[in-house]
mmCIF file of C-alpha atoms in Angstrom:
data_model
loop_
_atom_site.group_PDB
_atom_site.id
_atom_site.type_symbol
_atom_site.label_atom_id
_atom_site.label_comp_id
_atom_site.label_asym_id
_atom_site.label_seq_id
_atom_site.Cartn_x
_atom_site.Cartn_y
_atom_site.Cartn_z
ATOM 1 C CA MET A 1 -43.937 23.752 242.874
ATOM 2 C CA ALA A 2 -43.733 23.492 239.118
ATOM 3 C CA HIS A 3 -41.885 26.066 237.075
ATOM 4 C CA ASN A 4 -44.087 29.039 236.303
ATOM 5 C CA ILE A 5 -44.461 28.650 232.535
ATOM 6 C CA ARG A 6 -47.244 31.250 232.372
ATOM 7 C CA PRO A 7 -46.636 33.922 235.022
ATOM 8 C CA ALA A 8 -49.699 35.367 236.696
ATOM 9 C CA ARG A 9 -50.808 38.616 235.144
ATOM 10 C CA GLY A 10 -51.346 41.703 237.234
ATOM 11 C CA GLN A 11 -48.632 41.376 239.865
ATOM 12 C CA HIS A 12 -48.674 44.739 241.622
ATOM 13 C CA THR A 13 -46.397 46.655 243.969
ATOM 14 C CA VAL A 14 -49.528 48.230 245.474
ATOM 15 C CA THR A 15 -52.686 46.127 245.481
ATOM 16 C CA GLU A 16 -55.601 47.305 243.375
ATOM 17 C CA ARG A 17 -57.723 47.348 246.534
ATOM 18 C CA LEU A 18 -55.570 50.150 247.917
ATOM 19 C CA LEU A 19 -55.063 51.996 244.653
ATOM 20 C CA LYS A 20 -58.821 52.276 244.215
ATOM 21 C CA GLY A 21 -58.904 54.295 247.424
ATOM 22 C CA PHE A 22 -56.741 56.957 245.768
ATOM 23 C CA ALA A 23 -59.035 57.228 242.742
ATOM 24 C CA ALA A 24 -61.611 59.897 241.971
ATOM 25 C CA ASN A 25 -65.316 59.163 241.517
ATOM 26 C CA ASP A 26 -64.682 58.103 237.911
ATOM 27 C CA GLY A 27 -62.360 55.330 239.124
ATOM 28 C CA ARG A 28 -59.130 56.934 237.893
ATOM 29 C CA LEU A 29 -56.167 58.196 239.859
ATOM 30 C CA ALA A 30 -53.409 60.616 238.905
ATOM 31 C CA VAL A 31 -50.172 58.791 238.115
ATOM 32 C CA PHE A 32 -46.719 60.151 237.367
ATOM 33 C CA ASP A 33 -44.520 57.911 235.194
ATOM 34 C CA ARG A 34 -40.827 58.531 235.853
ATOM 35 C CA GLU A 35 -39.654 57.005 232.569
ATOM 36 C CA TYR A 36 -41.769 59.273 230.360
ATOM 37 C CA ARG A 37 -42.025 62.179 232.820
ATOM 38 C CA GLN A 38 -45.784 62.270 232.284
ATOM 39 C CA ARG A 39 -48.765 62.702 234.586
ATOM 40 C CA ARG A 40 -51.866 60.841 233.440
ATOM 41 C CA LEU A 41 -55.225 59.710 234.780
ATOM 42 C CA ARG A 42 -55.315 55.916 234.897
ATOM 43 C CA SER A 43 -57.518 53.245 236.413
ATOM 44 C CA PRO A 44 -55.852 50.945 238.999
ATOM 45 C CA GLY A 45 -55.924 47.976 236.600
ATOM 46 C CA ALA A 46 -54.539 49.818 233.577
ATOM 47 C CA GLY A 47 -51.002 48.460 233.665
ATOM 48 C CA ILE A 48 -49.677 50.720 236.418
ATOM 49 C CA PHE A 49 -47.785 49.699 239.561
ATOM 50 C CA THR A 50 -46.988 46.360 237.936
ATOM 51 C CA THR A 51 -43.948 44.323 238.884
ATOM 52 C CA ASN A 52 -42.081 41.153 238.058
ATOM 53 C CA PHE A 53 -42.107 40.363 241.755
ATOM 54 C CA ASP A 54 -42.179 36.594 241.278
ATOM 55 C CA SER A 55 -41.173 35.251 237.870
ATOM 56 C CA TRP A 56 -41.012 31.591 238.885
ATOM 57 C CA GLY A 57 -43.985 30.762 241.115
ATOM 58 C CA SER A 58 -46.166 33.823 240.638
ATOM 59 C CA ARG A 59 -49.463 31.951 240.575
ATOM 60 C CA GLY A 60 -48.714 30.357 243.908
ATOM 61 C CA SER A 61 -47.588 33.714 245.274
ATOM 62 C CA GLU A 62 -50.777 35.440 244.152
ATOM 63 C CA ASP A 63 -52.882 32.752 245.827
ATOM 64 C CA ARG A 64 -50.825 32.982 249.004
ATOM 65 C CA TRP A 65 -50.909 36.781 249.261
ATOM 66 C CA ASN A 66 -54.623 36.884 248.466
ATOM 67 C CA LEU A 67 -55.212 35.169 251.815
ATOM 68 C CA PHE A 68 -54.056 38.445 253.374
ATOM 69 C CA GLU A 69 -55.575 40.817 250.848
ATOM 70 C CA VAL A 70 -59.138 39.598 251.389
ATOM 71 C CA ASN A 71 -58.946 41.068 254.904
ATOM 72 C CA PHE A 72 -57.906 44.519 253.709
ATOM 73 C CA PRO A 73 -61.388 45.989 252.995
ATOM 74 C CA ALA A 74 -62.634 45.281 256.531
ATOM 75 C CA ALA A 75 -59.434 46.741 258.000
ATOM 76 C CA LEU A 76 -59.788 49.868 255.860
ATOM 77 C CA ALA A 77 -63.346 50.261 257.077
ATOM 78 C CA GLY A 78 -62.101 50.109 260.668
ATOM 79 C CA VAL A 79 -59.497 52.746 259.881
ATOM 80 C CA LYS A 80 -62.110 54.986 258.282
ATOM 81 C CA ASP A 81 -64.441 54.909 261.300
ATOM 82 C CA ARG A 82 -61.434 55.220 263.680
ATOM 83 C CA THR A 83 -62.012 51.920 265.490
ATOM 84 C CA ALA A 84 -58.989 50.056 264.046
ATOM 85 C CA LEU A 85 -56.736 50.306 267.085
ATOM 86 C CA SER A 86 -59.378 48.849 269.409
ATOM 87 C CA ASP A 87 -59.599 45.625 267.372
ATOM 88 C CA PRO A 88 -56.547 43.293 267.600
ATOM 89 C CA ALA A 89 -57.537 41.478 264.392
ATOM 90 C CA THR A 90 -57.585 44.741 262.465
ATOM 91 C CA VAL A 91 -54.211 45.744 263.892
ATOM 92 C CA ASP A 92 -52.797 42.374 262.752
ATOM 93 C CA THR A 93 -54.232 42.923 259.270
ATOM 94 C CA LEU A 94 -52.629 46.357 259.058
ATOM 95 C CA ARG A 95 -49.260 44.833 259.974
ATOM 96 C CA ASP A 96 -49.843 42.187 257.281
ATOM 97 C CA MET A 97 -50.660 44.960 254.828
ATOM 98 C CA LEU A 98 -47.386 46.765 255.484
ATOM 99 C CA ALA A 99 -45.320 43.562 255.400
ATOM 100 C CA LEU A 100 -46.863 42.496 252.096
ATOM 101 C CA HIS A 101 -46.324 45.877 250.452
ATOM 102 C CA TRP A 102 -42.766 46.077 251.760
ATOM 103 C CA LEU A 103 -42.060 42.661 250.246
ATOM 104 C CA ARG A 104 -43.607 43.444 246.859
ATOM 105 C CA SER A 105 -42.201 46.948 246.494
ATOM 106 C CA ARG A 106 -39.899 48.019 243.707
ATOM 107 C CA GLY A 107 -37.442 49.005 246.408
ATOM 108 C CA MET A 108 -37.315 45.477 247.796
ATOM 109 C CA VAL A 109 -36.950 43.936 244.343
ATOM 110 C CA ARG A 110 -34.076 46.320 243.678
ATOM 111 C CA ALA A 111 -32.494 45.551 247.056
ATOM 112 C CA ARG A 112 -32.710 41.823 246.327
ATOM 113 C CA GLY A 113 -30.863 42.389 243.076
ATOM 114 C CA GLN A 114 -28.212 44.509 244.766
ATOM 115 C CA ALA A 115 -27.625 41.812 247.386
ATOM 116 C CA VAL A 116 -27.323 39.062 244.768
ATOM 117 C CA ASN A 117 -24.900 41.131 242.691
ATOM 118 C CA ARG A 118 -22.714 41.664 245.754
ATOM 119 C CA THR A 119 -22.752 37.923 246.451
ATOM 120 C CA PHE A 120 -21.787 37.069 242.879
ATOM 121 C CA GLY A 121 -19.098 39.739 242.925
ATOM 122 C CA ARG A 122 -17.542 38.287 246.079
ATOM 123 C CA TYR A 123 -17.713 34.776 244.628
ATOM 124 C CA ARG A 124 -15.962 35.816 241.430
ATOM 125 C CA LEU A 125 -13.270 37.588 243.445
ATOM 126 C CA ASP A 126 -12.694 34.894 246.082
ATOM 127 C CA ALA A 127 -13.514 31.556 244.423
ATOM 128 C CA PRO A 128 -10.351 31.291 242.284
ATOM 129 C CA ASP A 129 -8.454 31.178 245.596
ATOM 130 C CA THR A 130 -10.880 29.530 248.023
ATOM 131 C CA ARG A 131 -12.435 27.055 245.557
ATOM 132 C CA ARG A 132 -9.603 26.546 243.134
ATOM 133 C CA ASP A 133 -9.921 22.754 242.909
ATOM 134 C CA PHE A 134 -13.701 22.919 242.424
ATOM 135 C CA LEU A 135 -13.394 25.460 239.599
ATOM 136 C CA ALA A 136 -10.579 23.507 237.966
ATOM 137 C CA GLU A 137 -12.665 20.319 237.957
ATOM 138 C CA ALA A 138 -15.722 22.193 236.648
ATOM 139 C CA LEU A 139 -13.579 23.602 233.830
ATOM 140 C CA ARG A 140 -12.237 20.156 232.951
ATOM 141 C CA GLN A 141 -15.728 18.648 232.851
ATOM 142 C CA ARG A 142 -17.150 21.479 230.758
ATOM 143 C CA THR A 143 -14.302 22.032 228.278
ATOM 144 C CA GLY A 144 -11.820 19.187 228.715
ATOM 145 C CA LEU A 145 -9.133 21.778 229.469
ATOM 146 C CA ILE A 146 -6.740 21.968 232.417
ATOM 147 C CA ALA A 147 -6.798 25.229 234.385
ATOM 148 C CA THR A 148 -3.344 26.792 233.985
ATOM 149 C CA SER A 149 -4.051 30.378 235.042
ATOM 150 C CA ARG A 150 -6.215 32.458 237.341
ATOM 151 C CA SER A 151 -8.044 33.886 234.325
ATOM 152 C CA SER A 152 -9.266 30.404 233.360
ATOM 153 C CA LEU A 153 -10.655 29.938 236.887
ATOM 154 C CA GLU A 154 -12.330 33.357 236.717
ATOM 155 C CA TRP A 155 -13.850 32.373 233.371
ATOM 156 C CA MET A 156 -15.270 29.235 234.956
ATOM 157 C CA ALA A 157 -16.602 31.207 237.934
ATOM 158 C CA ASP A 158 -18.362 33.552 235.485
ATOM 159 C CA LYS A 159 -19.918 30.582 233.694
ATOM 160 C CA LEU A 160 -21.213 29.123 236.960
ATOM 161 C CA ILE A 161 -22.646 32.475 237.985
ATOM 162 C CA GLY A 162 -24.353 32.718 234.604
ATOM 163 C CA ASP A 163 -25.836 29.252 235.048
ATOM 164 C CA VAL A 164 -27.291 30.196 238.438
ATOM 165 C CA GLN A 165 -28.719 33.436 237.085
ATOM 166 C CA ALA A 166 -30.355 31.679 234.160
ATOM 167 C CA ASN A 167 -31.649 28.547 235.862
ATOM 168 C CA ASP A 168 -31.939 28.968 239.619
ATOM 169 C CA LEU A 169 -32.185 32.610 240.661
ATOM 170 C CA ALA A 170 -35.880 33.188 239.944
ATOM 171 C CA LYS A 171 -36.772 29.957 241.754
ATOM 172 C CA TRP A 172 -34.636 30.950 244.750
ATOM 173 C CA HIS A 173 -36.235 34.411 244.973
ATOM 174 C CA SER A 174 -39.699 32.882 244.760
ATOM 175 C CA ARG A 175 -39.035 30.566 247.668
ATOM 176 C CA GLN A 176 -37.267 33.244 249.701
ATOM 177 C CA ASN A 177 -40.282 35.550 249.453
ATOM 178 C CA VAL A 178 -42.109 33.547 252.093
ATOM 179 C CA GLU A 179 -39.178 33.965 254.471
ATOM 180 C CA TYR A 180 -38.807 37.668 253.660
ATOM 181 C CA PHE A 181 -42.480 38.254 254.433
ATOM 182 C CA GLN A 182 -42.280 36.408 257.730
ATOM 183 C CA ALA A 183 -39.136 38.308 258.720
ATOM 184 C CA ALA A 184 -40.868 41.623 258.073
ATOM 185 C CA ARG A 185 -44.027 40.504 259.823
ATOM 186 C CA THR A 186 -42.058 39.410 262.893
ATOM 187 C CA ARG A 187 -40.224 42.734 262.996
ATOM 188 C CA PHE A 188 -43.468 44.703 262.645
ATOM 189 C CA GLU A 189 -44.956 42.751 265.541
ATOM 190 C CA GLN A 190 -42.237 44.247 267.735
ATOM 191 C CA LEU A 191 -43.156 47.839 266.845
ATOM 192 C CA ASP A 192 -46.150 49.818 268.101
ATOM 193 C CA LEU A 193 -48.700 50.573 265.377
ATOM 194 C CA HIS A 194 -50.241 54.026 264.982
ATOM 195 C CA VAL A 195 -52.927 55.454 262.680
ATOM 196 C CA HIS A 196 -52.727 59.066 261.508
ATOM 197 C CA TYR A 197 -55.181 61.222 259.595
ATOM 198 C CA ALA A 198 -54.531 64.072 257.157
ATOM 199 C CA ALA A 199 -57.156 66.804 257.074
ATOM 200 C CA THR A 200 -56.152 69.570 254.673
ATOM 201 C CA ARG A 201 -53.452 67.968 252.501
ATOM 202 C CA ASP A 202 -53.423 64.489 250.982
ATOM 203 C CA LEU A 203 -50.860 61.718 250.796
ATOM 204 C CA ALA A 204 -49.171 60.350 247.682
ATOM 205 C CA ILE A 205 -48.257 56.689 247.207
ATOM 206 C CA GLY A 206 -45.322 55.331 245.214
ATOM 207 C CA ASP A 207 -44.305 51.864 244.045
ATOM 208 C CA SER A 208 -42.054 51.523 247.130
ATOM 209 C CA PRO A 209 -44.815 52.606 249.501
ATOM 210 C CA VAL A 210 -43.436 51.268 252.788
ATOM 211 C CA ILE A 211 -40.901 53.765 254.089
ATOM 212 C CA THR A 212 -38.234 52.379 256.449
ATOM 213 C CA THR A 213 -36.019 54.903 258.219
ATOM 214 C CA ILE A 214 -33.534 55.221 261.057
ATOM 215 C CA LYS A 215 -33.448 58.437 263.010
ATOM 216 C CA GLY A 216 -30.377 60.468 262.117
ATOM 217 C CA GLN A 217 -29.455 58.375 259.062
ATOM 218 C CA PRO A 218 -30.120 59.055 255.370
ATOM 219 C CA GLY A 219 -32.197 56.639 253.300
ATOM 220 C CA ALA A 220 -35.789 55.503 253.362
ATOM 221 C CA GLY A 221 -35.986 51.929 252.130
ATOM 222 C CA PRO A 222 -34.172 48.615 251.631
ATOM 223 C CA HIS A 223 -32.724 49.817 248.313
ATOM 224 C CA GLN A 224 -31.309 52.829 250.193
ATOM 225 C CA ASP A 225 -29.557 50.646 252.791
ATOM 226 C CA ILE A 226 -32.279 50.854 255.453
ATOM 227 C CA GLY A 227 -33.357 47.249 255.914
ATOM 228 C CA VAL A 228 -36.506 46.298 257.729
ATOM 229 C CA GLN A 229 -34.619 44.751 260.632
ATOM 230 C CA ARG A 230 -32.652 47.943 261.309
ATOM 231 C CA ALA A 231 -35.430 50.481 260.797
ATOM 232 C CA ASP A 232 -36.839 52.188 263.879
ATOM 233 C CA HIS A 233 -39.668 53.890 262.002
ATOM 234 C CA VAL A 234 -41.911 52.426 259.290
ATOM 235 C CA ALA A 235 -44.671 54.276 257.454
ATOM 236 C CA MET A 236 -47.122 53.687 254.608
ATOM 237 C CA PRO A 237 -50.064 55.718 253.272
ATOM 238 C CA ILE A 238 -53.104 53.465 252.814
ATOM 239 C CA THR A 239 -55.593 56.119 251.647
ATOM 240 C CA PRO A 240 -55.102 59.749 250.605
ATOM 241 C CA ASN A 241 -55.836 60.831 254.180
ATOM 242 C CA VAL A 242 -54.594 57.882 256.295
ATOM 243 C CA LEU A 243 -51.017 57.019 257.199
ATOM 244 C CA ILE A 244 -49.975 53.925 259.171
ATOM 245 C CA THR A 245 -46.736 54.072 261.131
ATOM 246 C CA LEU A 246 -44.807 51.582 263.248
ATOM 247 C CA GLY A 247 -42.207 52.397 265.860
ATOM 248 C CA ASP A 248 -41.291 55.093 268.328
ATOM 249 C CA ASN A 249 -41.688 58.844 267.883
ATOM 250 C CA PRO A 250 -44.762 58.734 265.633
ATOM 251 C CA PRO A 251 -46.151 61.952 264.148
ATOM 252 C CA ASN A 252 -49.330 63.530 265.464
ATOM 253 C CA ARG A 253 -52.534 61.553 265.148
ATOM 254 C CA ASP A 254 -53.890 64.431 263.077
ATOM 255 C CA LEU A 255 -51.112 65.130 260.617
ATOM 256 C CA SER A 256 -49.979 68.695 260.099
ATOM 257 C CA ASP A 257 -49.400 69.952 256.559
ATOM 258 C CA ASP A 258 -45.647 69.817 257.163
ATOM 259 C CA GLU A 259 -45.871 66.188 258.311
ATOM 260 C CA VAL A 260 -47.877 65.236 255.231
ATOM 261 C CA ASP A 261 -45.334 66.972 253.001
ATOM 262 C CA SER A 262 -42.478 65.170 254.782
ATOM 263 C CA TYR A 263 -44.003 61.746 254.194
ATOM 264 C CA ASN A 264 -44.789 62.644 250.602
ATOM 265 C CA ASP A 265 -41.136 63.643 250.162
ATOM 266 C CA CYS A 266 -40.213 60.125 251.298
ATOM 267 C CA GLN A 267 -42.507 58.607 248.660
ATOM 268 C CA TRP A 268 -40.868 60.781 246.012
ATOM 269 C CA SER A 269 -37.382 59.823 247.171
ATOM 270 C CA THR A 270 -38.020 56.073 247.015
ATOM 271 C CA PHE A 271 -40.367 55.410 244.075
ATOM 272 C CA ALA A 272 -38.862 53.722 241.021
ATOM 273 C CA VAL A 273 -41.391 54.039 238.187
ATOM 274 C CA TRP A 274 -44.829 55.158 239.402
ATOM 275 C CA ILE A 275 -46.179 57.501 242.048
ATOM 276 C CA ALA A 276 -49.870 58.306 242.362
ATOM 277 C CA ALA A 277 -52.245 60.693 244.083
ATOM 278 C CA ARG A 278 -55.918 61.549 244.248
ATOM 279 C CA PRO A 279 -56.758 63.703 241.211
ATOM 280 C CA GLY A 280 -57.194 67.362 242.042
ATOM 281 C CA GLY A 281 -55.647 67.150 245.512
ATOM 282 C CA ALA A 282 -52.573 68.884 246.842
ATOM 283 C CA ALA A 283 -50.394 65.816 246.186
ATOM 284 C CA ASP A 284 -51.515 65.820 242.567
ATOM 285 C CA GLU A 285 -50.173 69.339 242.163
ATOM 286 C CA ARG A 286 -46.661 67.979 242.590
ATOM 287 C CA LEU A 287 -47.293 65.327 239.939
ATOM 288 C CA LYS A 288 -48.339 68.072 237.531
ATOM 289 C CA LEU A 289 -45.333 70.207 238.418
ATOM 290 C CA GLU A 290 -42.864 67.365 237.957
ATOM 291 C CA ALA A 291 -44.338 66.609 234.528
ATOM 292 C CA GLN A 292 -44.049 70.250 233.468
ATOM 293 C CA LEU A 293 -40.419 70.538 234.565
ATOM 294 C CA GLU A 294 -39.284 68.305 231.695
ATOM 295 C CA ARG A 295 -41.148 70.148 228.981
#
């Protein structure tokens, strides 16, 4: 794969195909922007829910993920007419949908960064002792100097970390994405899939839309220390009135108002920049309220 000189435009945490389902008849959905504390009506392609998910091989990633996304409309149709669970292919597509959105979420991107920072931190702390000769030789080759103190080895470790961050990290993340997706997909295959419908209240969707939780533990996503391999419950809204869950102890098939509010609370607790809702619905009322609180 060649270096991605011109990254693909329009990388999204939530695919436009799904965002369109949250829009009103005019094609716009209500979006709350955390940075500016504003609620606006925006079209799905108007620069919302964007991400720098893959900054090295984004064109290849977009082509690869599109192989899954082309199946989403048929799966959504099966969900709408309540035949999804009777069709194994549709169930597989719904698992793909959740795995893809978990992978591309702002929460996952943040968790990746947290993990890398921990790795670099451990290297800087340990390498002057465990890799002293390697750092000393690297220092000699780079500067011509002989390492005479721990601080000189730490300086060299910092330089090596900087080199990796500048030259190799984006490439590594890009290649790891395939493995991350497969790991999530394998885990989701082990969990029972359920489809739930909201009647009187509607669901919101944030830029970390796949909620991963463990019963009795705080947190609701990889960036909140609930990784996909540990989670015993996974949930994602795919339309304003449809929620997909994986795992034991699912909510009712027909969601109560309290259950809808609980899942919306999870979206609010995990989103990073954007959260959206169908304009004029109950979920939109919270967007409006949050925007007013800062005025």
